[in-house]
């Protein structure tokens, strides 16, 4: 074989192996989240410290919302402005804990309609911002349940 052919083959091998390594790290972050059906769900308003258990209808609404919003969650790359305005906690069918922090506009205006969660304790935190339409079901769970919006200090 000629030197030029070996050089091209070596270059292609280097480029393709680099691409394979990059995709092996990027691909897990692009997979949809697998939300399990939750039970024993509580909702805590961080502003007031009030906690309430969601009833069966509200838990069903949350499970339906989670099943419809599995894609486009990105890894959390910067620190959140706070622990969240509302925290939803529940149990997976296997007994594992589920937690999702929600920002509704009280603690960080640029984080309005944003959620952070992970599917299990070993997974990385994932973040997603939602439109008002997509956020409506979660807002329904929060509003009118002892949650008072405050103005910016």
C-alpha positions as a printed Julia matrix, in Angstrom:
153×3 Matrix{Float64}:
   0.0    0.0    0.0
   1.09   3.53  -0.62
   1.87   5.95   2.16
  -0.99   8.23   1.14
  -3.51   5.38   1.46
  -2.21   4.45   4.91
  -2.35   8.11   5.96
  -5.98   8.43   4.83
  -6.96   5.18   6.57
  -5.2    6.29   9.77
  -6.9    9.69   9.63
 -10.35   8.1    9.11
  -9.73   5.66  11.98
  -8.78   8.54  14.28
 -11.81  10.63  13.28
 -14.28   7.73  13.55
 -12.95   6.58  16.93
 -13.19  10.15  18.26
 -16.78  10.42  17.03
 -17.62   7.06  18.64
 -16.22   8.17  22.0
 -18.12  11.48  21.91
 -21.41   9.75  21.02
 -20.92   7.14  23.74
 -20.98   9.99  26.29
 -23.69  12.07  24.59
 -26.21   9.35  23.76
 -27.33   8.58  27.35
 -28.17  12.25  27.86
 -30.42  12.21  24.76
 -32.55   9.22  25.78
 -36.07   9.93  27.08
 -36.6    9.66  30.82
 -38.44   6.58  32.06
 -40.9    7.8   34.67
 -42.52   5.07  36.74
 -46.09   5.26  38.07
 -45.89   7.13  41.37
 -47.76   6.52  44.6
 -47.75   8.18  48.05
 -47.17  11.56  46.42
 -46.73  14.69  48.53
 -46.42  18.3   47.45
 -44.39  20.72  49.59
 -44.59  24.48  49.19
 -41.04  25.54  50.03
 -42.05  29.15  50.69
 -44.33  28.22  53.61
 -43.14  24.71  54.45
 -46.67  23.35  53.98
 -46.92  19.74  52.84
 -50.0   17.94  51.63
 -50.64  14.5   50.2
 -52.07  14.35  46.71
 -55.33  12.45  46.39
 -55.8    9.63  43.86
 -57.12  11.97  41.14
 -54.22  14.4   41.55
 -51.7   11.56  41.61
 -53.24  10.22  38.4
 -52.99  13.67  36.82
 -49.3   13.88  37.8
 -48.56  10.37  36.48
 -50.31  11.22  33.2
 -48.32  14.47  32.93
 -45.03  12.65  33.55
 -45.8   10.04  30.88
 -46.48  12.82  28.36
 -43.29  14.75  29.14
 -40.47  12.2   28.9
 -38.4   13.81  26.16
 -36.22  16.9   25.84
 -34.88  16.84  29.4
 -31.31  18.18  29.47
 -28.6   17.55  32.06
 -28.41  20.24  34.72
 -25.2   22.11  33.88
 -25.38  25.1   36.24
 -26.56  25.43  39.83
 -30.24  26.12  40.39
 -31.14  29.5   41.95
 -32.74  27.74  44.96
 -34.14  24.39  46.02
 -37.35  25.21  44.14
 -40.68  26.81  44.93
 -42.5   23.48  45.12
 -41.13  19.97  45.64
 -43.09  16.88  44.65
 -42.04  13.63  46.3
 -43.38  10.14  45.72
 -42.59   6.43  45.6
 -41.89   4.33  42.52
 -43.42   0.82  42.28
 -40.08  -0.68  43.36
 -40.08   1.49  46.51
 -37.51   3.97  45.22
 -37.89   7.64  45.99
 -38.93  10.17  43.38
 -38.41  13.91  43.72
 -39.08  16.79  41.36
 -38.4   20.45  42.16
 -40.55  23.06  40.43
 -39.93  26.77  39.89
 -43.08  28.81  39.51
 -41.69  32.33  39.47
 -41.15  33.07  43.16
 -37.46  32.32  43.67
 -36.08  32.82  40.17
 -38.06  34.62  37.49
 -35.93  33.3   34.64
 -36.66  29.78  35.91
 -40.45  30.14  35.54
 -42.16  26.87  34.61
 -38.97  24.84  35.08
 -38.62  21.41  36.66
 -35.58  19.45  37.82
 -35.72  15.73  38.5
 -33.93  12.43  38.09
 -35.39   9.02  37.48
 -33.34   7.35  40.22
 -30.79   8.35  42.82
 -27.84   7.23  40.67
 -28.9    9.26  37.62
 -27.86  12.81  36.82
 -30.24  15.69  37.49
 -32.29  16.68  34.44
 -33.85  20.08  33.76
 -36.64  21.19  31.47
 -38.54  24.45  30.99
 -42.16  24.24  29.87
 -44.65  26.42  28.03
 -47.68  27.73  29.93
 -49.83  25.12  28.17
 -47.59  22.21  29.19
 -47.26  23.6   32.72
 -51.04  23.96  33.26
 -51.53  20.56  34.94
 -48.72  21.18  37.41
 -50.0   24.69  38.12
 -53.42  23.14  38.84
 -51.82  20.92  41.51
 -50.14  23.93  43.13
 -52.51  26.91  42.85
 -55.22  27.28  45.42
 -53.54  24.86  47.81
 -51.98  27.28  50.3
 -49.52  28.69  47.8
 -49.26  32.47  47.7
 -47.14  34.14  45.08
 -45.03  36.93  46.45
 -43.52  39.92  44.74
 -39.81  40.3   44.25
 -38.23  41.88  47.37
